[in-house]
Coordinates of C-alpha atoms and ligand atoms in Angstrom, one line a residue:
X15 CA -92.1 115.6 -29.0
X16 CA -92.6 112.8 -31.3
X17 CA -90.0 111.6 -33.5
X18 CA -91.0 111.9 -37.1
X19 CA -87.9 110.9 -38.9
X20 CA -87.6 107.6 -37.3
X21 CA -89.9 104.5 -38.0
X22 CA -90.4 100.8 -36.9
X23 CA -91.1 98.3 -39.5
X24 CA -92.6 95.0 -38.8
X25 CA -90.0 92.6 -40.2
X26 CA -90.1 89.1 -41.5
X27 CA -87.5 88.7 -44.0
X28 CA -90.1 88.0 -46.8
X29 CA -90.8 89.9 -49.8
X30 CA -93.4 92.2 -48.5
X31 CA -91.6 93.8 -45.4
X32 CA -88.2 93.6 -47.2
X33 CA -89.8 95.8 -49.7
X34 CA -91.4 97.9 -46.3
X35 CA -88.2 97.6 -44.7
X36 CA -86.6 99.2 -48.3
X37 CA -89.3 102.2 -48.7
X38 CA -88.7 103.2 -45.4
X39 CA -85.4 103.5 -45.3
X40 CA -85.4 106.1 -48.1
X41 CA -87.8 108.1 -46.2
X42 CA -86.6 108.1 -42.7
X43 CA -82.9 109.2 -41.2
X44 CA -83.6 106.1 -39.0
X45 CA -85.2 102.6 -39.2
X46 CA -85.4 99.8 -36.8
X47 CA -86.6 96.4 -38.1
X48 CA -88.5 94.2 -35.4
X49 CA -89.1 90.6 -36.1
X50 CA -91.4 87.7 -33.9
X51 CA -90.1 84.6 -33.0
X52 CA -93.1 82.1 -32.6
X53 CA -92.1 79.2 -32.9
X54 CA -91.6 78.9 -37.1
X55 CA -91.2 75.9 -38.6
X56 CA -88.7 77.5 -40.3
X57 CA -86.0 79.3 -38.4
X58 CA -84.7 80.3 -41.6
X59 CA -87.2 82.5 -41.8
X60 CA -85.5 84.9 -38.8
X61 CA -81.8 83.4 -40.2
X62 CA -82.8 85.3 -43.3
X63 CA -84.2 88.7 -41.3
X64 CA -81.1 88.7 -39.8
X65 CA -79.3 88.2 -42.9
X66 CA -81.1 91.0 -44.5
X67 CA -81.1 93.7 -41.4
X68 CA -76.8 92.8 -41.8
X69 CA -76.5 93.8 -45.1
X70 CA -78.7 96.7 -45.0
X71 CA -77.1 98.3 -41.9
X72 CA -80.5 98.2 -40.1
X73 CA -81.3 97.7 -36.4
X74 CA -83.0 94.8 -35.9
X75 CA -84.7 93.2 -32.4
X76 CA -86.3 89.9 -32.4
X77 CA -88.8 89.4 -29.9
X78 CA -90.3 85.9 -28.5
X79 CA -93.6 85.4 -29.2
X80 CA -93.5 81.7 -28.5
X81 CA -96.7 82.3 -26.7
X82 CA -98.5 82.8 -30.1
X83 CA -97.5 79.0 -31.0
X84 CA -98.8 77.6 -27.6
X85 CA -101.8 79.0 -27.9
X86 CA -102.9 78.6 -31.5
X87 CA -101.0 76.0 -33.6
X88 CA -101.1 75.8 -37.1
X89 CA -99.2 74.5 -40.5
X90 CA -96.7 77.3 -40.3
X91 CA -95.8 76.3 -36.9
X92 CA -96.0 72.8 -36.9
X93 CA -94.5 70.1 -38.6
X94 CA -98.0 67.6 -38.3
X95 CA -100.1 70.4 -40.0
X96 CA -99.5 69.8 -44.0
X97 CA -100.2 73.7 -45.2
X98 CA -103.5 73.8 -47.5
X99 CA -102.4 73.4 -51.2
X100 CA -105.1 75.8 -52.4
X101 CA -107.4 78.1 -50.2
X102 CA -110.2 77.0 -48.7
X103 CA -113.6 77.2 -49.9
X104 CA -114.8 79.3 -46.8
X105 CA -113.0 80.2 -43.9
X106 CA -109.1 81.0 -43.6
X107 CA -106.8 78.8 -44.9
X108 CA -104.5 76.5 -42.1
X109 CA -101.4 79.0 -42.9
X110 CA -103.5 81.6 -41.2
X111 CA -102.4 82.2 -37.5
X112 CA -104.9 83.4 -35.1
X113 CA -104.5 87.5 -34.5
X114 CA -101.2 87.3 -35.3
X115 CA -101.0 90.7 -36.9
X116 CA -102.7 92.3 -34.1
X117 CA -100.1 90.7 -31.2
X118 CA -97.0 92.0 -34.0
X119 CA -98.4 95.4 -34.4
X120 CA -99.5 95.9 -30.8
X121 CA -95.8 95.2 -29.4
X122 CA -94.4 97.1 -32.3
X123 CA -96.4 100.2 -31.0
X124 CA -95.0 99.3 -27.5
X125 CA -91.7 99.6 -29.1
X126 CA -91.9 102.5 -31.3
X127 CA -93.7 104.9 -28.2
X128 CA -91.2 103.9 -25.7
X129 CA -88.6 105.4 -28.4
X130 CA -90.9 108.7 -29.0
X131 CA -92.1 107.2 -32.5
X132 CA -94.9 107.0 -34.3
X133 CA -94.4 105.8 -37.6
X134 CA -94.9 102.0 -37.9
X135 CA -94.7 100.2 -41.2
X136 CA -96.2 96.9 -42.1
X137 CA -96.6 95.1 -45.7
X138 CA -99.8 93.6 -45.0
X139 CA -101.8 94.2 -48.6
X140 CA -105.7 93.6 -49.4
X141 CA -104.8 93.1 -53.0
X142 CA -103.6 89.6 -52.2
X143 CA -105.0 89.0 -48.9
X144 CA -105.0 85.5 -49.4
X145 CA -108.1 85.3 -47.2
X146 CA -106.4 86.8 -43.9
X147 CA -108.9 89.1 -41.8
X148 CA -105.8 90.9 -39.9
X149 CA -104.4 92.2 -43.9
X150 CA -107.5 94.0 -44.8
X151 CA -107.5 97.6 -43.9
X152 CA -110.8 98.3 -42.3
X153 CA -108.5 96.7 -39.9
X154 CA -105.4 98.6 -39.9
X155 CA -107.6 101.8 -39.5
X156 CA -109.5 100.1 -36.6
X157 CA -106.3 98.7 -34.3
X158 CA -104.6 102.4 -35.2
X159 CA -107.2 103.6 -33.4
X160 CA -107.5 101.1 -30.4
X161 CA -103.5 101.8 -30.1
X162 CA -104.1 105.3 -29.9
X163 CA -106.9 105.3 -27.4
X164 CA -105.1 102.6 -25.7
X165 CA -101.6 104.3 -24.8
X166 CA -102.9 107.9 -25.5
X167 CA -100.7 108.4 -28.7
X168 CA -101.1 109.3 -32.0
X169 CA -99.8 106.6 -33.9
X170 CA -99.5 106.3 -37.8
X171 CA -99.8 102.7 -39.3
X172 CA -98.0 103.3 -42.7
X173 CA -98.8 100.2 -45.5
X174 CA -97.3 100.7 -48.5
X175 CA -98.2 97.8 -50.2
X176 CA -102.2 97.8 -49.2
X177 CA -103.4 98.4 -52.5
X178 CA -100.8 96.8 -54.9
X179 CA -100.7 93.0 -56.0
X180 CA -97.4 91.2 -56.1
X181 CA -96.4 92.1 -59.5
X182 CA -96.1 95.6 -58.5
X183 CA -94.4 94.9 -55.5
X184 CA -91.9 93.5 -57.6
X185 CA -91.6 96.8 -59.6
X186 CA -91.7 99.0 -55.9
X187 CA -88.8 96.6 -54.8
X188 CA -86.6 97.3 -58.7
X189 CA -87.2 101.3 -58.0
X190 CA -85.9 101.5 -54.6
X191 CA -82.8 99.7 -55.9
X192 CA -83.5 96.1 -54.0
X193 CA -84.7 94.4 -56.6
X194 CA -81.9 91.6 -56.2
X195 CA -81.7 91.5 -51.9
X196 CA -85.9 90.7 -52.3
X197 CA -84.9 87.9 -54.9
X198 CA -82.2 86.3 -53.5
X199 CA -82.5 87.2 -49.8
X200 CA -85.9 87.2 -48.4
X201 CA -88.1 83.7 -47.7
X202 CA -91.8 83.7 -48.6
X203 CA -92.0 79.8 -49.1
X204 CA -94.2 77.7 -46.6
X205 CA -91.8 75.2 -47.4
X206 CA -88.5 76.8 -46.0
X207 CA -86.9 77.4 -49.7
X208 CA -84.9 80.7 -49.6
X209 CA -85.4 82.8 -52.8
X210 CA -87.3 81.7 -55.4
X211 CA -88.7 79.3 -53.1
X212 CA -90.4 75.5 -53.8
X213 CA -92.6 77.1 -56.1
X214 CA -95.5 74.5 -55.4
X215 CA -96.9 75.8 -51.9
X216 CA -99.4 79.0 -52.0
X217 CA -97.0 81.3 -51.0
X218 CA -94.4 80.5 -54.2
X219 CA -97.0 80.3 -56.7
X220 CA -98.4 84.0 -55.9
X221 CA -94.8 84.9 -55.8
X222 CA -93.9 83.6 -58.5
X223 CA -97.0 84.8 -60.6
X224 CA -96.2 88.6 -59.8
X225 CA -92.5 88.3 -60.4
X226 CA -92.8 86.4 -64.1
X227 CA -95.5 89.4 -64.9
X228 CA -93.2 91.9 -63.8
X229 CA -89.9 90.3 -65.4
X230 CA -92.3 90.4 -69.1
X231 CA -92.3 94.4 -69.0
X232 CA -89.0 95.1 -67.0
Ligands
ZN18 ZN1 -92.9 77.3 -51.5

């Protein structure tokens, strides 16, 4: 019997899967966060998860994924590798880390299954993609079905932010009442800056963008 009131979110502590991590807890009795360590630059990043998980009363695992760092290092996980300023012409841009939502979502199905779940939430979104392959979801749909076929389940990757742009992630986050913990709490910035960030990397300015849209009509 699978467990349908129960779901596992994929959790960074930045705006996206705060928001994820907020949506499902208003529709499931129970909701366990799981976050990746992988050798950030900025171990804020899982200081802030953490932080988060706390003061929503959530369960939250961290697993090591340090692996991930050895094998494909880039600007977010080194301190040598400046992060691109603007996105690259062609190709991804140097913030991009090789299959990285694949290796997250495949261990959160590990997780979720050996619990009787199938439910897994991620804030991946097309709208902003930023040029990431693993966001789009003709991808989604196509690893869903891999999992399935892989550990004969029926799993149900959930995104609730696919087709909306920052701006109305902003207004997702005010109506499920966590308008302020996404503000103050989470860490999006390449840079390591908590809240409203540096607001000159990529990351801040997209941010940034969506919430001064969203603030005009509030
Ligand atoms: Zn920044």
């Amino acid at each position: 019997m699978k467990n349908k009131n129960e779901a596992v979110v994929v959790f960074s502590g930045g705006q996206d899967s705060t928001t994820c991590l907020l949506w499902a807890m208003k529709k499931y009795d129970k909701v366990y966060a799981v976050s990746f360590d992988y050798g950030q630059r900025h171990v804020l990043e899982l200081e802030c998860a953490k932080e988060i998980c706390k003061k929503l009363n959530v369960e939250h695992t961290i697993m090591d994924m340090s692996l991930l760092n050895q094998l494909a290092p880039n600007s977010l996980t080194r301190d040598d590798i400046e992060v691109d300023k603007d996105a690259p012409a062609e190709g991804t841009p140097n913030s991009f880390v090789e299959g990285r939502n694949m290796v997250f979502l495949t261990f959160v199905a590990i997780f979720a299954k050996v619990r009787g779940i199938s439910d897994i939430i991620t804030g991946v979104s097309q709208s902003d993609f930023s040029g990431y392959p693993d966001c789009r979801d003709v991808f989604i749909k196509s690893l869903n079905t891999t999992l399935n076929l892989a550990m004969d389940y029926d799993f149900d990757i959930i995104t609730p932010l696919m087709w909306i742009d920052k701006e109305e992630t902003w207004e997702l986050s005010d109506k499920l009442g966590g308008f302020d913990i996404v503000r103050e709490m989470t860490l999006t910035c390449y840079n390591g800056v908590k809240g409203d960030g540096c607001g000159e990397c990529p990351a801040c300015k997209l941010r940034k963008k969506g919430l001064d849209a969203y603030l005009k009509r509030r």
